[in-house]
Amino acid sequence: MASLLRSWILNFFLMMAVIFGKAMAGGYSTPVFRPTAWKLAYATFYGDVTASGTMGGACGYGNLFSNGYGTNTAALSSVLFNNGNGCGQCFQLRCVNSRWCYKGSPIATITATNLCPPNWSEDSNNGGWCNPPRIHFDMAQPAFMKIAQWKAGIVPVAFRRVPCIRRGGVRFAFQGNAYWLLVYVMNVAGGGDIASMWVKGSKTGWISMSHNWGASYQAFATLGGQSLSFKITSYSSHETIIAYNVAPANWRVGLTYSSSVNFH
């Protein structure tokens, strides 16, 4: 009996050592974002087949082509946009219960890059598609045409949140000046979104950044002449990553800096 007890204790501590070792090595983190259940909503489109009219947007991603988002994007109704916390989230949509749906119910995977604002002059069921509390996707036309015929105008859809798959690390586009740093966060994988963010200069500790709008965060601090690191927590998965020395000491506003890390 004593031998069995010693064996159990030894195995327990060996197992804890393996788990602790993996955690220290970065093998474990907070839960990775998983696909959600399918829900029902509606979808329209804006812009034309070139998607040129969808560039920019409330999330602040700028040129969606050069920044990696392409035409597979959508503006979210304010319920989904969630004051900018929905920026960067990825969704799968398929047309349902409409004669305009393509056969086989193909799926379009899109990234949220813009806000579809309310239109209170129109009824929520007749033109005011993005009026709260409606859940609605206003898709770039090329994305809409992957699931339904464009002449439908509006179609019912099934949708779900899915992890964002991105190539490369998180990107940080700088605005502001040496005393006020405004950063647009792009190319975020995993949950795709940001809940909180910190910046650290080579001469400072971690400084909490406040949410400005969309996917932008700001710090009122003297950071000029310092290399900058960032710490980010995902809004959806609560996972945290640290991107060290993203920008050199001679960083400049108007430039975008890339990290080597990203969410799962």
CSV table of C-alpha atoms in Angstrom, one decimal:
chain,number,residue,atom,x,y,z
A,1,MET,CA,0.0,0.0,0.0
A,2,ALA,CA,2.8,2.4,0.9
A,3,SER,CA,4.5,1.6,-2.4
A,4,LEU,CA,1.4,2.4,-4.3
A,5,LEU,CA,1.0,5.7,-2.4
A,6,ARG,CA,4.6,6.7,-3.1
A,7,SER,CA,4.1,5.8,-6.8
A,8,TRP,CA,1.0,8.0,-7.0
A,9,ILE,CA,2.7,10.9,-5.3
A,10,LEU,CA,5.7,10.6,-7.7
A,11,ASN,CA,3.5,10.5,-10.8
A,12,PHE,CA,1.4,13.5,-9.5
A,13,PHE,CA,4.5,15.7,-9.1
A,14,LEU,CA,5.9,14.5,-12.4
A,15,MET,CA,2.6,15.5,-14.1
A,16,MET,CA,2.6,18.9,-12.4
A,17,ALA,CA,6.2,19.5,-13.4
A,18,VAL,CA,5.3,18.8,-17.1
A,19,ILE,CA,2.3,21.2,-16.9
A,20,PHE,CA,4.3,23.9,-15.1
A,21,GLY,CA,7.2,23.5,-17.6
A,22,LYS,CA,4.8,23.9,-20.6
A,23,ALA,CA,3.2,26.9,-19.0
A,24,MET,CA,6.6,28.5,-18.4
A,25,ALA,CA,7.6,27.8,-22.0
A,26,GLY,CA,4.4,29.4,-23.4
A,27,GLY,CA,2.7,26.1,-24.3
A,28,TYR,CA,-0.4,27.0,-22.3
A,29,SER,CA,-2.3,30.3,-22.3
A,30,THR,CA,-5.9,31.4,-21.6
A,31,PRO,CA,-8.5,29.5,-23.7
A,32,VAL,CA,-8.2,29.9,-27.5
A,33,PHE,CA,-11.3,31.3,-29.2
A,34,ARG,CA,-13.6,28.7,-30.6
A,35,PRO,CA,-16.4,28.9,-33.2
A,36,THR,CA,-19.8,29.8,-31.8
A,37,ALA,CA,-23.2,28.3,-32.5
A,38,TRP,CA,-25.1,29.4,-35.6
A,39,LYS,CA,-27.6,32.2,-35.2
A,40,LEU,CA,-30.0,34.0,-37.6
A,41,ALA,CA,-29.7,37.6,-38.9
A,42,TYR,CA,-30.0,39.5,-42.2
A,43,ALA,CA,-27.4,40.7,-44.7
A,44,THR,CA,-27.3,43.5,-47.3
A,45,PHE,CA,-24.3,44.9,-49.2
A,46,TYR,CA,-22.8,48.3,-49.9
A,47,GLY,CA,-20.3,49.6,-52.5
A,48,ASP,CA,-19.9,47.9,-55.9
A,49,VAL,CA,-18.1,44.8,-57.2
A,50,THR,CA,-14.7,46.5,-56.8
A,51,ALA,CA,-15.3,47.1,-53.1
A,52,SER,CA,-13.6,50.4,-53.5
A,53,GLY,CA,-16.4,52.1,-51.5
A,54,THR,CA,-15.7,49.9,-48.5
A,55,MET,CA,-12.2,51.2,-48.0
A,56,GLY,CA,-11.4,52.9,-44.6
A,57,GLY,CA,-14.4,52.4,-42.3
A,58,ALA,CA,-15.1,53.0,-38.6
A,59,CYS,CA,-12.5,50.5,-37.4
A,60,GLY,CA,-9.7,52.6,-38.9
A,61,TYR,CA,-8.0,49.8,-41.0
A,62,GLY,CA,-7.4,52.2,-43.9
A,63,ASN,CA,-6.8,50.5,-47.2
A,64,LEU,CA,-8.3,47.1,-46.7
A,65,PHE,CA,-6.3,45.7,-49.7
A,66,SER,CA,-2.9,46.7,-48.6
A,67,ASN,CA,-3.6,45.8,-44.9
A,68,GLY,CA,-4.7,42.3,-45.8
A,69,TYR,CA,-8.4,42.3,-45.4
A,70,GLY,CA,-9.4,42.4,-49.1
A,71,THR,CA,-13.0,42.3,-50.1
A,72,ASN,CA,-14.2,39.8,-47.5
A,73,THR,CA,-15.4,42.4,-45.1
A,74,ALA,CA,-18.6,43.8,-43.6
A,75,ALA,CA,-20.0,46.7,-41.6
A,76,LEU,CA,-21.8,45.6,-38.4
A,77,SER,CA,-25.0,46.9,-37.0
A,78,SER,CA,-24.3,48.8,-33.7
A,79,VAL,CA,-25.4,45.7,-31.6
A,80,LEU,CA,-22.5,43.7,-33.1
A,81,PHE,CA,-20.1,46.6,-33.5
A,82,ASN,CA,-20.3,47.1,-29.7
A,83,ASN,CA,-18.6,50.5,-29.6
A,84,GLY,CA,-15.7,49.2,-31.6
A,85,ASN,CA,-15.1,46.0,-29.7
A,86,GLY,CA,-16.4,44.1,-32.7
A,87,CYS,CA,-13.7,45.5,-35.0
A,88,GLY,CA,-11.6,42.7,-36.4
A,89,GLN,CA,-13.9,39.9,-35.5
A,90,CYS,CA,-14.4,37.2,-38.1
A,91,PHE,CA,-17.8,35.6,-39.0
A,92,GLN,CA,-19.0,32.9,-41.3
A,93,LEU,CA,-22.3,33.6,-43.1
A,94,ARG,CA,-24.5,31.6,-45.4
A,95,CYS,CA,-27.8,32.6,-47.1
A,96,VAL,CA,-30.9,30.7,-45.8
A,97,ASN,CA,-34.6,30.5,-46.7
A,98,SER,CA,-34.5,32.8,-49.7
A,99,ARG,CA,-34.9,32.1,-53.5
A,100,TRP,CA,-31.9,34.3,-54.0
A,101,CYS,CA,-29.5,32.0,-52.1
A,102,TYR,CA,-27.0,30.0,-54.1
A,103,LYS,CA,-27.5,26.3,-54.2
A,104,GLY,CA,-25.5,24.4,-51.7
A,105,SER,CA,-25.5,27.3,-49.2
A,106,PRO,CA,-21.9,28.4,-49.8
A,107,ILE,CA,-20.2,30.1,-46.8
A,108,ALA,CA,-18.5,33.5,-46.8
A,109,THR,CA,-16.0,34.3,-44.1
A,110,ILE,CA,-15.7,38.0,-43.4
A,111,THR,CA,-13.9,40.4,-41.1
A,112,ALA,CA,-15.7,43.3,-39.4
A,113,THR,CA,-14.1,46.5,-40.6
A,114,ASN,CA,-16.9,49.1,-40.4
A,115,LEU,CA,-20.1,50.3,-38.6
A,116,CYS,CA,-23.5,50.1,-40.2
A,117,PRO,CA,-25.2,53.1,-38.5
A,118,PRO,CA,-28.9,53.3,-37.6
A,119,ASN,CA,-31.2,55.0,-40.0
A,120,TRP,CA,-34.0,56.2,-37.8
A,121,SER,CA,-35.9,57.7,-40.8
A,122,GLU,CA,-36.7,54.2,-42.0
A,123,ASP,CA,-38.6,51.4,-40.3
A,124,SER,CA,-36.4,48.8,-38.8
A,125,ASN,CA,-38.0,46.2,-41.0
A,126,ASN,CA,-38.1,48.3,-44.2
A,127,GLY,CA,-34.8,50.1,-44.8
A,128,GLY,CA,-33.5,50.7,-41.3
A,129,TRP,CA,-31.8,47.4,-41.3
A,130,CYS,CA,-29.1,48.4,-38.9
A,131,ASN,CA,-31.4,50.0,-36.3
A,132,PRO,CA,-31.0,48.5,-32.8
A,133,PRO,CA,-31.7,45.9,-31.7
A,134,ARG,CA,-31.3,44.3,-35.1
A,135,ILE,CA,-28.3,42.0,-35.8
A,136,HIS,CA,-27.3,42.9,-39.3
A,137,PHE,CA,-24.3,42.5,-41.7
A,138,ASP,CA,-23.8,45.1,-44.5
A,139,MET,CA,-21.3,43.2,-46.6
A,140,ALA,CA,-18.9,44.3,-49.3
A,141,GLN,CA,-20.6,43.4,-52.5
A,142,PRO,CA,-18.0,40.8,-53.6
A,143,ALA,CA,-18.5,39.0,-50.2
A,144,PHE,CA,-22.3,39.2,-50.5
A,145,MET,CA,-22.1,37.7,-54.0
A,146,LYS,CA,-20.5,34.6,-52.6
A,147,ILE,CA,-23.7,33.6,-50.8
A,148,ALA,CA,-26.6,35.2,-52.8
A,149,GLN,CA,-27.5,37.0,-56.0
A,150,TRP,CA,-26.8,40.7,-55.7
A,151,LYS,CA,-30.3,41.7,-57.0
A,152,ALA,CA,-31.8,40.2,-53.8
A,153,GLY,CA,-30.8,43.4,-51.9
A,154,ILE,CA,-31.3,41.7,-48.5
A,155,VAL,CA,-31.4,38.1,-47.5
A,156,PRO,CA,-31.7,36.1,-44.3
A,157,VAL,CA,-28.5,34.5,-43.2
A,158,ALA,CA,-27.2,32.1,-40.6
A,159,PHE,CA,-24.0,33.4,-39.0
A,160,ARG,CA,-21.4,32.4,-36.4
A,161,ARG,CA,-18.2,33.8,-35.0
A,162,VAL,CA,-15.1,31.9,-36.0
A,163,PRO,CA,-11.4,32.4,-35.2
A,164,CYS,CA,-9.5,34.8,-37.5
A,165,ILE,CA,-6.7,33.2,-39.4
A,166,ARG,CA,-4.0,35.8,-40.2
A,167,ARG,CA,-0.5,35.6,-41.7
A,168,GLY,CA,2.3,37.3,-39.7
A,169,GLY,CA,2.1,39.2,-36.5
A,170,VAL,CA,-0.1,42.0,-35.2
A,171,ARG,CA,0.4,45.3,-37.0
A,172,PHE,CA,0.5,48.7,-35.3
A,173,ALA,CA,-0.2,51.8,-37.3
A,174,PHE,CA,1.0,55.0,-35.5
A,175,GLN,CA,-0.6,58.4,-35.4
A,176,GLY,CA,-0.3,61.3,-32.9
A,177,ASN,CA,3.0,62.8,-31.8
A,178,ALA,CA,5.8,62.2,-29.2
A,179,TYR,CA,3.5,63.1,-26.4
A,180,TRP,CA,0.2,61.5,-27.6
A,181,LEU,CA,0.4,58.1,-29.3
A,182,LEU,CA,-2.6,56.8,-31.2
A,183,VAL,CA,-2.3,53.2,-32.4
A,184,TYR,CA,-4.5,51.4,-34.9
A,185,VAL,CA,-4.2,47.6,-34.2
A,186,MET,CA,-4.6,45.4,-37.3
A,187,ASN,CA,-4.1,41.8,-38.5
A,188,VAL,CA,-5.2,40.3,-35.2
A,189,ALA,CA,-5.7,36.6,-35.2
A,190,GLY,CA,-7.8,34.4,-32.9
A,191,GLY,CA,-10.7,36.4,-31.6
A,192,GLY,CA,-9.7,39.2,-33.9
A,193,ASP,CA,-10.5,41.9,-31.4
A,194,ILE,CA,-8.9,43.9,-28.6
A,195,ALA,CA,-10.2,44.5,-25.1
A,196,SER,CA,-7.3,46.3,-23.6
A,197,MET,CA,-3.8,47.5,-24.5
A,198,TRP,CA,-0.6,48.7,-22.9
A,199,VAL,CA,2.5,50.3,-24.2
A,200,LYS,CA,6.0,50.2,-22.7
A,201,GLY,CA,8.8,52.5,-23.7
A,202,SER,CA,12.4,51.5,-23.2
A,203,LYS,CA,12.6,54.0,-20.4
A,204,THR,CA,9.1,53.4,-18.9
A,205,GLY,CA,7.0,50.7,-17.2
A,206,TRP,CA,3.8,49.5,-18.8
A,207,ILE,CA,1.3,52.3,-19.5
A,208,SER,CA,-2.4,51.5,-19.9
A,209,MET,CA,-3.8,52.8,-23.2
A,210,SER,CA,-7.4,54.0,-23.4
A,211,HIS,CA,-9.8,53.0,-26.2
A,212,ASN,CA,-10.2,55.9,-28.7
A,213,TRP,CA,-12.6,54.5,-31.3
A,214,GLY,CA,-12.8,51.4,-33.5
A,215,ALA,CA,-9.6,49.5,-33.3
A,216,SER,CA,-7.5,52.4,-32.0
A,217,TYR,CA,-5.9,52.9,-28.6
A,218,GLN,CA,-4.1,56.0,-27.2
A,219,ALA,CA,-1.6,56.9,-24.6
A,220,PHE,CA,-0.9,60.4,-23.3
A,221,ALA,CA,2.7,60.0,-22.5
A,222,THR,CA,6.2,61.1,-23.6
A,223,LEU,CA,7.4,58.2,-25.6
A,224,GLY,CA,9.5,59.9,-28.3
A,225,GLY,CA,13.0,58.5,-28.6
A,226,GLN,CA,12.2,55.2,-27.0
A,227,SER,CA,11.7,51.7,-28.6
A,228,LEU,CA,8.1,50.6,-27.9
A,229,SER,CA,6.6,47.3,-26.9
A,230,PHE,CA,2.9,46.5,-26.6
A,231,LYS,CA,0.7,44.2,-24.5
A,232,ILE,CA,-2.7,43.2,-25.8
A,233,THR,CA,-5.7,41.3,-24.4
A,234,SER,CA,-8.3,39.8,-26.7
A,235,TYR,CA,-11.9,40.9,-26.0
A,236,SER,CA,-13.3,37.4,-27.0
A,237,SER,CA,-10.7,34.9,-25.8
A,238,HIS,CA,-9.2,37.0,-23.0
A,239,GLU,CA,-5.8,35.7,-24.2
A,240,THR,CA,-2.9,38.1,-23.7
A,241,ILE,CA,0.2,38.5,-25.8
A,242,ILE,CA,3.3,40.7,-25.5
A,243,ALA,CA,5.0,42.1,-28.6
A,244,TYR,CA,8.5,43.3,-27.5
A,245,ASN,CA,10.4,46.0,-29.3
A,246,VAL,CA,7.8,46.5,-32.1
A,247,ALA,CA,9.0,50.0,-33.0
A,248,PRO,CA,12.6,51.3,-32.8
A,249,ALA,CA,13.6,54.4,-30.9
A,250,ASN,CA,13.3,56.6,-34.0
A,251,TRP,CA,9.7,55.5,-34.7
A,252,ARG,CA,7.5,58.0,-36.6
A,253,VAL,CA,3.8,58.6,-36.9
A,254,GLY,CA,2.3,57.7,-40.2
A,255,LEU,CA,4.2,54.4,-40.3
A,256,THR,CA,3.0,50.8,-39.5
A,257,TYR,CA,5.1,48.5,-37.5
A,258,SER,CA,4.8,44.7,-37.4
A,259,SER,CA,5.3,42.3,-34.5
A,260,SER,CA,6.4,38.7,-34.6
A,261,VAL,CA,3.6,37.5,-32.4
A,262,ASN,CA,-0.1,37.0,-32.8
A,263,PHE,CA,-3.1,35.3,-31.0
A,264,HIS,CA,-3.9,31.6,-31.7
